[in-house]
Amino acid sequence: MTDKVKVATVSLAGCFGCHMSLLDIDERIVQLAGRVEFIRSPLTDIKRCTDCDIGLIEGGVCNSENVHTLREFRKHCRILVAVGACAINGGLPNYRNYVPLEECLGESYLDGIGVENPHIPNDPELPLLLDKVYPVHEVVKIDYFLPGCPPAADVFWKFLTDSLEGRDPSLPYELIHYD
Amino acid sequence: MTKTITIDGKTIPFEEGQTIMEAAAAAGVYIPHLCHHPEYAPHGSCKLCSVTVNGRSCTACTFPALEGQEILNDTKELNDSRRRITQMLFVEGNHLCPGCEKSGNCQLQAVGYYLNMLDNHFLHFFQPRELDASHPDVLVDRNRCIFCTLCVRASHRDGKDVFAISGRGINKRLIFNSESGLLKDTDLDVNDQAAHICPTGAILIKRTGFTVPIGERLFDDKTIAETSLDYERGDHDG
Ligand code: SF4
Ligand code: SF4
Ligand code: FES
């Protein structure tokens, strides 16, 4: 057993930019590693989320698997944090929200330039696409939001150090960006 | 004797005929606003400038300053409702800031920053809205229109009446005064005030988008409270 604070992270419909930005805290990660244990995260190889203190969610919700993962996170995380523009409003994947799903699939798999063997992938292993890309707060309750595309490393640092030291997390003006 | 009002306990002089917003601005007191612009007649539509005057809620941009008014402006309650209003504007339009040229120079965004708005809170409308890129020098992306009518008011002053808002509720949209309905067939010229007044990225001047890089833009290090008057007087195209 460990008394370290347990942190889980996941990328739904995101590009891993937010995770990269977290790693941009550079050598401060050593300090963080002393206080935090990363459980389910792309930084580890643990597939399922167990009970933890803080869950960081990157990316919006674009398919049935995202919904499942997000709900699982909600169940297991004491504090659930939406990280980055995609989690907060769908971000760039949200650009597909203005095109009917059928047209999106048609353009990608049937009519697009250079498409060979046109067919819409239908393997049962593939998660079903949702009609739109949804922000995470529209699916589960979220406790805190870190805006930005991606949020700067200092945003993660401020949030995590505030939380670890038992302060209410807050972002100063210069760390609030929507881009 | 000069007439005075108080805003958050601070005594502020005003001249007969001034609105609360005008008296506040002259005294360097920032009242958050989006549809107000010092050069144009007030419109009172965004409600962001709502203040409490002697216990009643009023929009500072339309309400006259009167002797002895006690006004509350920078309070937690008012800023909380302003944040909710701003969040409503974000979910009603399609504000994808990371892909928007105006980011960093945008008044809507700056108000969000000022109000410590970290998320959009409400369910998103995801209402598709048309973009018009037909004009050689000006692009209009209706996804970012907040219906402040500043372009309408400015274009009226330009003597051209290029812009109007048509319809109501969710069907309300920005329209252009031309037979085809396209921007290219209107009288709009890139030098018109109307082309430069938009507080969001709905009206953009083509080929100017990234002259100042993201991160070095107006609101990247200054708050809108510090810059609001300069912003409104200056050319703020992003
Ligand atoms: S207009 Fe402003 S708030 Fe809207 S997308 Fe552009 S930068 Fe963001
Ligand atoms: S286009 Fe811009 S200036 Fe015109 S009404 Fe919309 S937000 Fe206001
Ligand atoms: S600024 Fe007063 S209502 Fe918009």
Short mmCIF file of C-alpha atoms and ligand atoms in Angstrom, two decimals:
data_model
loop_
_atom_site.label_atom_id
_atom_site.label_comp_id
_atom_site.label_asym_id
_atom_site.label_seq_id
_atom_site.Cartn_x
_atom_site.Cartn_y
_atom_site.Cartn_z
CA MET A 1 0.00 0.00 0.00
CA THR A 2 1.03 3.54 -0.59
CA ASP A 3 -0.20 6.87 0.72
CA LYS A 4 0.55 8.55 -2.58
CA VAL A 5 -2.25 10.41 -4.31
CA LYS A 6 -3.60 8.22 -7.10
CA VAL A 7 -3.96 9.85 -10.50
CA ALA A 8 -5.48 8.31 -13.61
CA THR A 9 -5.49 9.85 -17.09
CA VAL A 10 -7.14 8.89 -20.33
CA SER A 11 -7.49 10.19 -23.87
CA LEU A 12 -10.95 9.89 -25.46
CA ALA A 13 -11.44 11.74 -28.77
CA GLY A 14 -8.25 13.74 -28.34
CA CYS A 15 -4.83 13.87 -29.96
CA PHE A 16 -2.65 13.24 -26.88
CA GLY A 17 -1.55 16.87 -27.03
CA CYS A 18 -2.83 17.37 -23.48
CA HIS A 19 -0.84 14.38 -22.27
CA MET A 20 2.24 15.77 -24.02
CA SER A 21 1.62 19.07 -22.31
CA LEU A 22 1.47 17.32 -18.93
CA LEU A 23 4.87 15.83 -19.70
CA ASP A 24 6.08 19.36 -20.50
CA ILE A 25 6.28 20.00 -16.76
CA ASP A 26 9.75 18.57 -17.44
CA GLU A 27 11.91 17.78 -14.42
CA ARG A 28 9.09 18.72 -12.08
CA ILE A 29 7.75 15.29 -12.95
CA VAL A 30 10.31 13.82 -10.54
CA GLN A 31 8.86 15.93 -7.73
CA LEU A 32 5.39 14.84 -8.81
CA ALA A 33 6.37 11.17 -8.93
CA GLY A 34 7.32 11.44 -5.25
CA ARG A 35 3.77 12.39 -4.33
CA VAL A 36 1.63 10.79 -6.99
CA GLU A 37 1.05 7.31 -8.27
CA PHE A 38 -0.11 7.07 -11.85
CA ILE A 39 -2.58 4.26 -12.24
CA ARG A 40 -4.54 3.79 -15.48
CA SER A 41 -2.88 6.11 -17.96
CA PRO A 42 -1.15 5.92 -21.34
CA LEU A 43 1.98 6.49 -19.26
CA THR A 44 1.47 3.09 -17.64
CA ASP A 45 0.16 -0.13 -19.12
CA ILE A 46 -2.81 -0.58 -16.83
CA LYS A 47 -6.00 -1.07 -18.82
CA ARG A 48 -8.69 -0.64 -16.19
CA CYS A 49 -9.39 2.20 -13.84
CA THR A 50 -9.49 1.40 -10.13
CA ASP A 51 -10.44 3.80 -7.32
CA CYS A 52 -8.33 6.91 -7.43
CA ASP A 53 -8.21 10.50 -6.26
CA ILE A 54 -7.89 12.47 -9.46
CA GLY A 55 -8.89 11.50 -13.00
CA LEU A 56 -7.74 13.65 -15.91
CA ILE A 57 -9.82 13.28 -19.08
CA GLU A 58 -8.46 14.45 -22.41
CA GLY A 59 -10.69 14.50 -25.48
CA GLY A 60 -14.40 14.60 -26.18
CA VAL A 61 -16.86 11.73 -26.47
CA CYS A 62 -17.21 10.50 -30.05
CA ASN A 63 -18.08 6.80 -29.76
CA SER A 64 -19.65 4.17 -27.53
CA GLU A 65 -16.32 3.13 -26.07
CA ASN A 66 -15.60 6.73 -25.00
CA VAL A 67 -18.94 6.79 -23.16
CA HIS A 68 -18.08 3.55 -21.39
CA THR A 69 -14.57 4.69 -20.40
CA LEU A 70 -15.82 8.04 -19.21
CA ARG A 71 -18.52 6.49 -17.04
CA GLU A 72 -15.99 4.07 -15.60
CA PHE A 73 -13.73 7.00 -14.73
CA ARG A 74 -16.59 8.85 -13.10
CA LYS A 75 -17.32 5.86 -10.95
CA HIS A 76 -13.74 5.47 -9.78
CA CYS A 77 -12.39 9.02 -9.53
CA ARG A 78 -13.03 11.22 -6.55
CA ILE A 79 -12.25 14.33 -8.58
CA LEU A 80 -12.83 14.22 -12.31
CA VAL A 81 -11.14 16.87 -14.43
CA ALA A 82 -11.93 17.80 -18.03
CA VAL A 83 -8.63 18.69 -19.65
CA GLY A 84 -8.37 20.77 -22.81
CA ALA A 85 -10.69 22.14 -25.47
CA CYS A 86 -11.79 18.73 -26.80
CA ALA A 87 -13.03 17.59 -23.38
CA ILE A 88 -14.61 20.97 -22.69
CA ASN A 89 -16.45 21.68 -25.95
CA GLY A 90 -15.50 18.91 -28.35
CA GLY A 91 -12.49 20.85 -29.66
CA LEU A 92 -11.43 20.31 -33.24
CA PRO A 93 -13.20 16.92 -33.57
CA ASN A 94 -16.37 18.98 -32.93
CA TYR A 95 -16.02 20.31 -36.51
CA ARG A 96 -17.79 17.14 -37.60
CA ASN A 97 -20.88 18.08 -35.58
CA TYR A 98 -22.19 20.18 -38.43
CA VAL A 99 -22.05 17.38 -40.98
CA PRO A 100 -24.48 14.43 -40.79
CA LEU A 101 -22.72 11.26 -39.65
CA GLU A 102 -23.63 9.43 -42.85
CA GLU A 103 -21.87 12.08 -44.93
CA CYS A 104 -18.79 11.93 -42.68
CA LEU A 105 -18.53 8.16 -43.09
CA GLY A 106 -19.23 8.41 -46.82
CA GLU A 107 -16.47 10.96 -47.33
CA SER A 108 -13.96 8.92 -45.33
CA TYR A 109 -14.70 5.39 -46.54
CA LEU A 110 -16.72 5.55 -49.76
CA ASP A 111 -16.33 8.68 -51.84
CA GLY A 112 -13.08 10.22 -50.58
CA ILE A 113 -10.20 10.76 -52.98
CA GLY A 114 -7.90 7.73 -53.09
CA VAL A 115 -10.29 5.37 -51.29
CA GLU A 116 -9.71 1.77 -52.38
CA ASN A 117 -12.17 -1.03 -51.72
CA PRO A 118 -14.84 1.39 -50.52
CA HIS A 119 -16.90 0.09 -47.61
CA ILE A 120 -17.89 1.36 -44.20
CA PRO A 121 -15.96 -0.57 -41.54
CA ASN A 122 -18.42 -2.70 -39.59
CA ASP A 123 -16.31 -5.06 -37.51
CA PRO A 124 -18.20 -5.80 -34.27
CA GLU A 125 -15.00 -4.94 -32.37
CA LEU A 126 -15.25 -1.35 -33.55
CA PRO A 127 -17.04 1.05 -31.22
CA LEU A 128 -20.11 2.70 -32.70
CA LEU A 129 -19.73 6.34 -33.63
CA LEU A 130 -22.07 8.80 -31.92
CA ASP A 131 -24.04 11.28 -34.01
CA LYS A 132 -21.89 14.08 -32.63
CA VAL A 133 -18.75 14.65 -30.61
CA TYR A 134 -19.86 15.62 -27.09
CA PRO A 135 -18.05 17.50 -24.37
CA VAL A 136 -17.48 15.30 -21.33
CA HIS A 137 -19.64 17.39 -18.99
CA GLU A 138 -22.65 16.52 -21.16
CA VAL A 139 -22.17 12.84 -20.27
CA VAL A 140 -20.99 12.78 -16.64
CA LYS A 141 -20.54 15.28 -13.84
CA ILE A 142 -17.18 17.02 -14.00
CA ASP A 143 -15.54 18.64 -11.00
CA TYR A 144 -12.93 20.86 -12.59
CA PHE A 145 -11.92 22.15 -16.00
CA LEU A 146 -8.50 23.00 -17.41
CA PRO A 147 -9.07 25.00 -20.60
CA GLY A 148 -6.57 25.33 -23.45
CA CYS A 149 -5.55 23.53 -26.62
CA PRO A 150 -3.63 22.11 -24.92
CA PRO A 151 -3.52 23.62 -21.43
CA ALA A 152 0.05 24.76 -20.75
CA ALA A 153 2.28 22.58 -18.55
CA ASP A 154 1.96 25.24 -15.85
CA VAL A 155 -1.81 24.75 -15.84
CA PHE A 156 -1.36 21.07 -14.95
CA TRP A 157 1.28 21.99 -12.42
CA LYS A 158 -0.88 24.63 -10.75
CA PHE A 159 -3.89 22.33 -10.63
CA LEU A 160 -1.95 19.35 -9.30
CA THR A 161 0.06 21.25 -6.70
CA ASP A 162 -3.06 23.05 -5.46
CA SER A 163 -4.88 19.72 -5.17
CA LEU A 164 -1.98 17.90 -3.52
CA GLU A 165 -1.62 20.64 -0.96
CA GLY A 166 -5.33 20.59 -0.17
CA ARG A 167 -6.06 24.04 -1.66
CA ASP A 168 -9.05 24.71 -3.89
CA PRO A 169 -7.49 24.60 -7.34
CA SER A 170 -7.56 27.95 -9.13
CA LEU A 171 -5.96 29.37 -12.25
CA PRO A 172 -4.51 32.88 -12.37
CA TYR A 173 -5.46 35.07 -15.36
CA GLU A 174 -2.32 34.34 -17.34
CA LEU A 175 -3.01 30.60 -17.30
CA ILE A 176 -6.57 30.82 -18.65
CA HIS A 177 -6.57 30.36 -22.43
CA TYR A 178 -9.09 28.75 -24.73
CA ASP A 179 -6.53 28.25 -27.52
CA MET B 1 -21.87 71.22 -7.72
CA THR B 2 -20.90 68.10 -9.65
CA LYS B 3 -23.38 65.33 -9.55
CA THR B 4 -22.14 61.95 -8.37
CA ILE B 5 -23.03 58.30 -8.20
CA THR B 6 -21.21 55.60 -6.28
CA ILE B 7 -20.01 52.38 -7.84
CA ASP B 8 -18.96 49.73 -5.33
CA GLY B 9 -18.66 52.48 -2.76
CA LYS B 10 -16.45 54.71 -4.92
CA THR B 11 -17.75 58.20 -5.68
CA ILE B 12 -17.89 58.94 -9.40
CA PRO B 13 -18.85 62.24 -11.03
CA PHE B 14 -21.14 62.29 -14.05
CA GLU B 15 -22.61 64.75 -16.48
CA GLU B 16 -26.30 65.05 -17.19
CA GLY B 17 -27.27 62.69 -19.99
CA GLN B 18 -24.51 60.14 -19.39
CA THR B 19 -25.35 56.50 -18.91
CA ILE B 20 -23.89 54.60 -15.96
CA MET B 21 -21.54 52.88 -18.41
CA GLU B 22 -20.30 56.21 -19.76
CA ALA B 23 -19.76 57.71 -16.32
CA ALA B 24 -17.96 54.55 -15.19
CA ALA B 25 -15.74 54.44 -18.28
CA ALA B 26 -14.81 58.10 -17.88
CA ALA B 27 -13.75 57.35 -14.31
CA GLY B 28 -11.78 54.28 -15.39
CA VAL B 29 -14.19 51.77 -13.84
CA TYR B 30 -14.66 48.70 -16.02
CA ILE B 31 -18.15 47.24 -16.33
CA PRO B 32 -18.06 44.03 -18.41
CA HIS B 33 -19.90 44.49 -21.70
CA LEU B 34 -20.15 43.08 -25.21
CA CYS B 35 -22.89 44.86 -27.17
CA HIS B 36 -21.87 48.30 -25.89
CA HIS B 37 -19.39 50.43 -27.82
CA PRO B 38 -18.62 54.01 -26.79
CA GLU B 39 -19.18 55.32 -30.33
CA TYR B 40 -22.62 53.84 -30.92
CA ALA B 41 -26.07 54.17 -29.45
CA PRO B 42 -26.63 51.51 -26.78
CA HIS B 43 -28.47 48.35 -27.70
CA GLY B 44 -28.86 46.68 -24.30
CA SER B 45 -29.06 43.15 -25.65
CA CYS B 46 -26.23 41.12 -24.13
CA LYS B 47 -27.08 41.93 -20.49
CA LEU B 48 -23.49 41.45 -19.50
CA CYS B 49 -23.30 44.97 -18.09
CA SER B 50 -26.11 44.29 -15.62
CA VAL B 51 -25.43 46.15 -12.38
CA THR B 52 -27.50 46.66 -9.26
CA VAL B 53 -28.78 50.23 -8.95
CA ASN B 54 -30.34 51.03 -5.60
CA GLY B 55 -31.27 47.38 -5.25
CA ARG B 56 -32.66 46.90 -8.78
CA SER B 57 -31.02 45.16 -11.71
CA CYS B 58 -30.30 47.45 -14.70
CA THR B 59 -28.12 47.40 -17.78
CA ALA B 60 -25.41 50.00 -17.27
CA CYS B 61 -25.14 50.74 -21.00
CA THR B 62 -28.74 51.94 -21.25
CA PHE B 63 -29.52 53.25 -17.79
CA PRO B 64 -28.96 56.98 -17.13
CA ALA B 65 -26.70 58.04 -14.30
CA LEU B 66 -28.77 59.93 -11.72
CA GLU B 67 -27.72 61.82 -8.64
CA GLY B 68 -27.17 59.65 -5.60
CA GLN B 69 -27.42 56.22 -7.25
CA GLU B 70 -25.70 53.50 -5.32
CA ILE B 71 -24.45 50.97 -7.78
CA LEU B 72 -22.97 47.53 -7.31
CA ASN B 73 -20.78 46.29 -10.15
CA ASP B 74 -17.80 44.13 -9.23
CA THR B 75 -19.52 41.68 -6.88
CA LYS B 76 -19.36 37.90 -6.80
CA GLU B 77 -23.09 37.55 -7.51
CA LEU B 78 -23.02 39.83 -10.54
CA ASN B 79 -19.86 38.27 -11.92
CA ASP B 80 -21.35 34.79 -11.41
CA SER B 81 -24.38 35.70 -13.51
CA ARG B 82 -22.18 37.39 -16.10
CA ARG B 83 -20.21 34.16 -16.35
CA ARG B 84 -23.42 32.21 -16.94
CA ILE B 85 -24.47 34.69 -19.65
CA THR B 86 -21.09 34.36 -21.33
CA GLN B 87 -21.34 30.57 -21.16
CA MET B 88 -24.75 30.80 -22.86
CA LEU B 89 -23.18 32.79 -25.68
CA PHE B 90 -20.52 30.13 -26.10
CA VAL B 91 -22.96 27.21 -26.32
CA GLU B 92 -25.41 29.03 -28.56
CA GLY B 93 -22.72 29.82 -31.12
CA ASN B 94 -19.93 27.54 -32.20
CA HIS B 95 -16.82 28.93 -30.58
CA LEU B 96 -13.92 26.68 -31.38
CA CYS B 97 -11.20 29.04 -30.22
CA PRO B 98 -8.18 26.88 -31.13
CA GLY B 99 -9.19 27.19 -34.79
CA CYS B 100 -10.21 30.86 -34.70
CA GLU B 101 -8.05 33.65 -36.11
CA LYS B 102 -9.40 36.11 -33.60
CA SER B 103 -8.25 34.10 -30.60
CA GLY B 104 -6.30 36.30 -28.20
CA ASN B 105 -7.84 39.46 -29.67
CA CYS B 106 -11.44 38.44 -29.09
CA GLN B 107 -13.61 40.40 -26.70
CA LEU B 108 -15.95 37.49 -25.97
CA GLN B 109 -12.99 35.32 -25.03
CA ALA B 110 -11.44 38.15 -22.99
CA VAL B 111 -14.64 38.56 -21.02
CA GLY B 112 -14.58 34.80 -20.38
CA TYR B 113 -11.01 35.08 -19.12
CA TYR B 114 -11.89 38.08 -16.97
CA LEU B 115 -14.82 36.20 -15.41
CA ASN B 116 -12.67 33.15 -14.73
CA MET B 117 -14.83 31.06 -17.06
CA LEU B 118 -13.21 27.63 -17.36
CA ASP B 119 -15.98 25.71 -19.12
CA ASN B 120 -19.22 26.19 -21.01
CA HIS B 121 -21.46 24.66 -18.32
CA PHE B 122 -24.58 24.25 -20.50
CA LEU B 123 -25.43 21.73 -23.20
CA HIS B 124 -24.12 22.85 -26.57
CA PHE B 125 -26.59 23.70 -29.33
CA PHE B 126 -24.28 22.54 -32.15
CA GLN B 127 -26.48 24.51 -34.52
CA PRO B 128 -24.93 24.63 -38.00
CA ARG B 129 -24.44 28.20 -39.21
CA GLU B 130 -23.30 29.31 -42.62
CA LEU B 131 -20.01 30.92 -43.43
CA ASP B 132 -19.69 33.48 -46.25
CA ALA B 133 -16.24 33.77 -47.80
CA SER B 134 -17.47 35.31 -51.06
CA HIS B 135 -16.15 38.82 -50.47
CA PRO B 136 -12.57 39.38 -51.71
CA ASP B 137 -11.37 41.02 -48.48
CA VAL B 138 -13.80 40.16 -45.69
CA LEU B 139 -14.95 36.81 -44.32
CA VAL B 140 -18.02 36.27 -42.18
CA ASP B 141 -18.30 33.17 -40.03
CA ARG B 142 -21.79 33.19 -38.51
CA ASN B 143 -20.76 30.45 -36.09
CA ARG B 144 -19.14 33.15 -33.98
CA CYS B 145 -21.83 35.83 -34.16
CA ILE B 146 -23.22 36.86 -30.77
CA PHE B 147 -25.87 39.21 -32.22
CA CYS B 148 -24.47 42.31 -30.58
CA THR B 149 -25.57 44.32 -33.69
CA LEU B 150 -22.39 46.38 -33.63
CA CYS B 151 -21.80 45.67 -37.32
CA VAL B 152 -25.42 46.65 -38.00
CA ARG B 153 -25.04 49.92 -36.11
CA ALA B 154 -21.63 50.67 -37.67
CA SER B 155 -22.79 49.91 -41.19
CA HIS B 156 -25.74 52.20 -40.71
CA ARG B 157 -23.30 54.94 -39.73
CA ASP B 158 -21.14 54.06 -42.78
CA GLY B 159 -24.29 54.87 -44.77
CA LYS B 160 -24.47 51.39 -46.29
CA ASP B 161 -26.70 49.19 -44.11
CA VAL B 162 -24.85 46.06 -45.17
CA PHE B 163 -25.76 43.99 -42.09
CA ALA B 164 -28.99 43.10 -40.35
CA ILE B 165 -30.23 40.45 -37.93
CA SER B 166 -33.17 38.44 -39.19
CA GLY B 167 -35.44 35.96 -37.40
CA ARG B 168 -35.84 35.15 -33.75
CA GLY B 169 -34.56 32.68 -31.17
CA ILE B 170 -32.53 29.84 -32.54
CA ASN B 171 -33.43 30.87 -36.10
CA LYS B 172 -31.97 34.32 -35.75
CA ARG B 173 -29.15 34.98 -38.19
CA LEU B 174 -26.90 37.65 -39.53
CA ILE B 175 -27.95 38.61 -43.07
CA PHE B 176 -26.42 40.81 -45.76
CA ASN B 177 -28.11 43.46 -47.80
CA SER B 178 -27.79 42.18 -51.38
CA GLU B 179 -30.07 40.49 -53.85
CA SER B 180 -28.08 37.27 -53.76
CA GLY B 181 -27.75 37.43 -49.96
CA LEU B 182 -23.99 37.11 -50.42
CA LEU B 183 -21.49 39.45 -48.86
CA LYS B 184 -19.66 39.99 -52.14
CA ASP B 185 -22.73 41.62 -53.68
CA THR B 186 -23.10 44.19 -50.88
CA ASP B 187 -21.45 47.63 -50.75
CA LEU B 188 -19.12 46.50 -47.97
CA ASP B 189 -15.59 47.82 -48.36
CA VAL B 190 -12.70 46.50 -46.29
CA ASN B 191 -12.09 50.00 -44.92
CA ASP B 192 -15.60 50.40 -43.55
CA GLN B 193 -15.86 50.69 -39.79
CA ALA B 194 -18.44 47.88 -39.91
CA ALA B 195 -15.79 45.45 -41.14
CA HIS B 196 -13.62 46.10 -38.08
CA ILE B 197 -16.01 46.43 -35.19
CA CYS B 198 -16.97 42.83 -34.48
CA PRO B 199 -16.05 41.90 -30.89
CA THR B 200 -15.68 38.23 -31.87
CA GLY B 201 -14.18 36.43 -34.84
CA ALA B 202 -17.42 36.55 -36.84
CA ILE B 203 -16.16 39.28 -39.20
CA LEU B 204 -12.56 38.81 -40.21
CA ILE B 205 -10.31 40.70 -42.60
CA LYS B 206 -8.73 38.23 -44.98
CA ARG B 207 -4.96 37.76 -45.12
CA THR B 208 -4.30 39.45 -41.77
CA GLY B 209 -5.04 36.58 -39.40
CA PHE B 210 -1.63 35.67 -38.09
CA THR B 211 0.35 38.92 -38.39
CA VAL B 212 0.59 38.81 -34.62
CA PRO B 213 1.23 35.27 -33.39
CA ILE B 214 -1.05 33.56 -30.87
CA GLY B 215 0.41 34.05 -27.40
CA GLU B 216 1.47 37.65 -28.15
CA ARG B 217 -1.99 39.03 -28.68
CA LEU B 218 -3.83 41.71 -26.77
CA PHE B 219 -5.61 39.64 -24.15
CA ASP B 220 -2.82 37.10 -23.80
CA ASP B 221 -1.27 39.26 -21.11
CA LYS B 222 -3.62 42.17 -20.47
CA THR B 223 -7.11 41.83 -19.07
CA ILE B 224 -10.04 43.38 -20.85
CA ALA B 225 -10.59 45.54 -17.77
CA GLU B 226 -7.19 47.13 -18.39
CA THR B 227 -7.65 47.59 -22.12
CA SER B 228 -11.35 47.94 -22.79
CA LEU B 229 -11.35 51.58 -23.87
CA ASP B 230 -8.19 51.25 -25.98
CA TYR B 231 -9.61 48.10 -27.48
CA GLU B 232 -12.81 49.77 -28.51
CA ARG B 233 -11.08 52.83 -29.93
CA GLY B 234 -8.35 50.94 -31.72
CA ASP B 235 -8.22 48.62 -34.69
CA HIS B 236 -8.42 45.22 -33.07
CA ASP B 237 -8.56 42.90 -36.04
CA GLY B 238 -6.92 39.65 -35.17
S1 SF4 C 1 -14.83 34.47 -31.68
FE1 SF4 C 1 -13.65 34.48 -29.82
S2 SF4 C 1 -14.72 33.07 -28.49
FE2 SF4 C 1 -15.43 32.68 -30.55
S3 SF4 C 1 -14.11 31.09 -31.38
FE3 SF4 C 1 -13.21 33.02 -31.92
S4 SF4 C 1 -11.73 33.43 -30.29
FE4 SF4 C 1 -13.14 31.91 -29.51
S1 SF4 C 2 -21.18 39.77 -36.79
FE1 SF4 C 2 -20.01 40.47 -35.05
S2 SF4 C 2 -20.55 42.64 -34.87
FE2 SF4 C 2 -22.10 41.70 -36.15
S3 SF4 C 2 -23.75 41.14 -34.76
FE3 SF4 C 2 -22.44 39.34 -34.99
S4 SF4 C 2 -20.98 39.46 -33.33
FE4 SF4 C 2 -21.93 41.49 -33.50
S1 FES C 3 -23.33 45.97 -22.89
FE1 FES C 3 -25.13 46.52 -21.84
S2 FES C 3 -26.54 45.01 -22.49
FE2 FES C 3 -24.78 44.56 -23.68
#
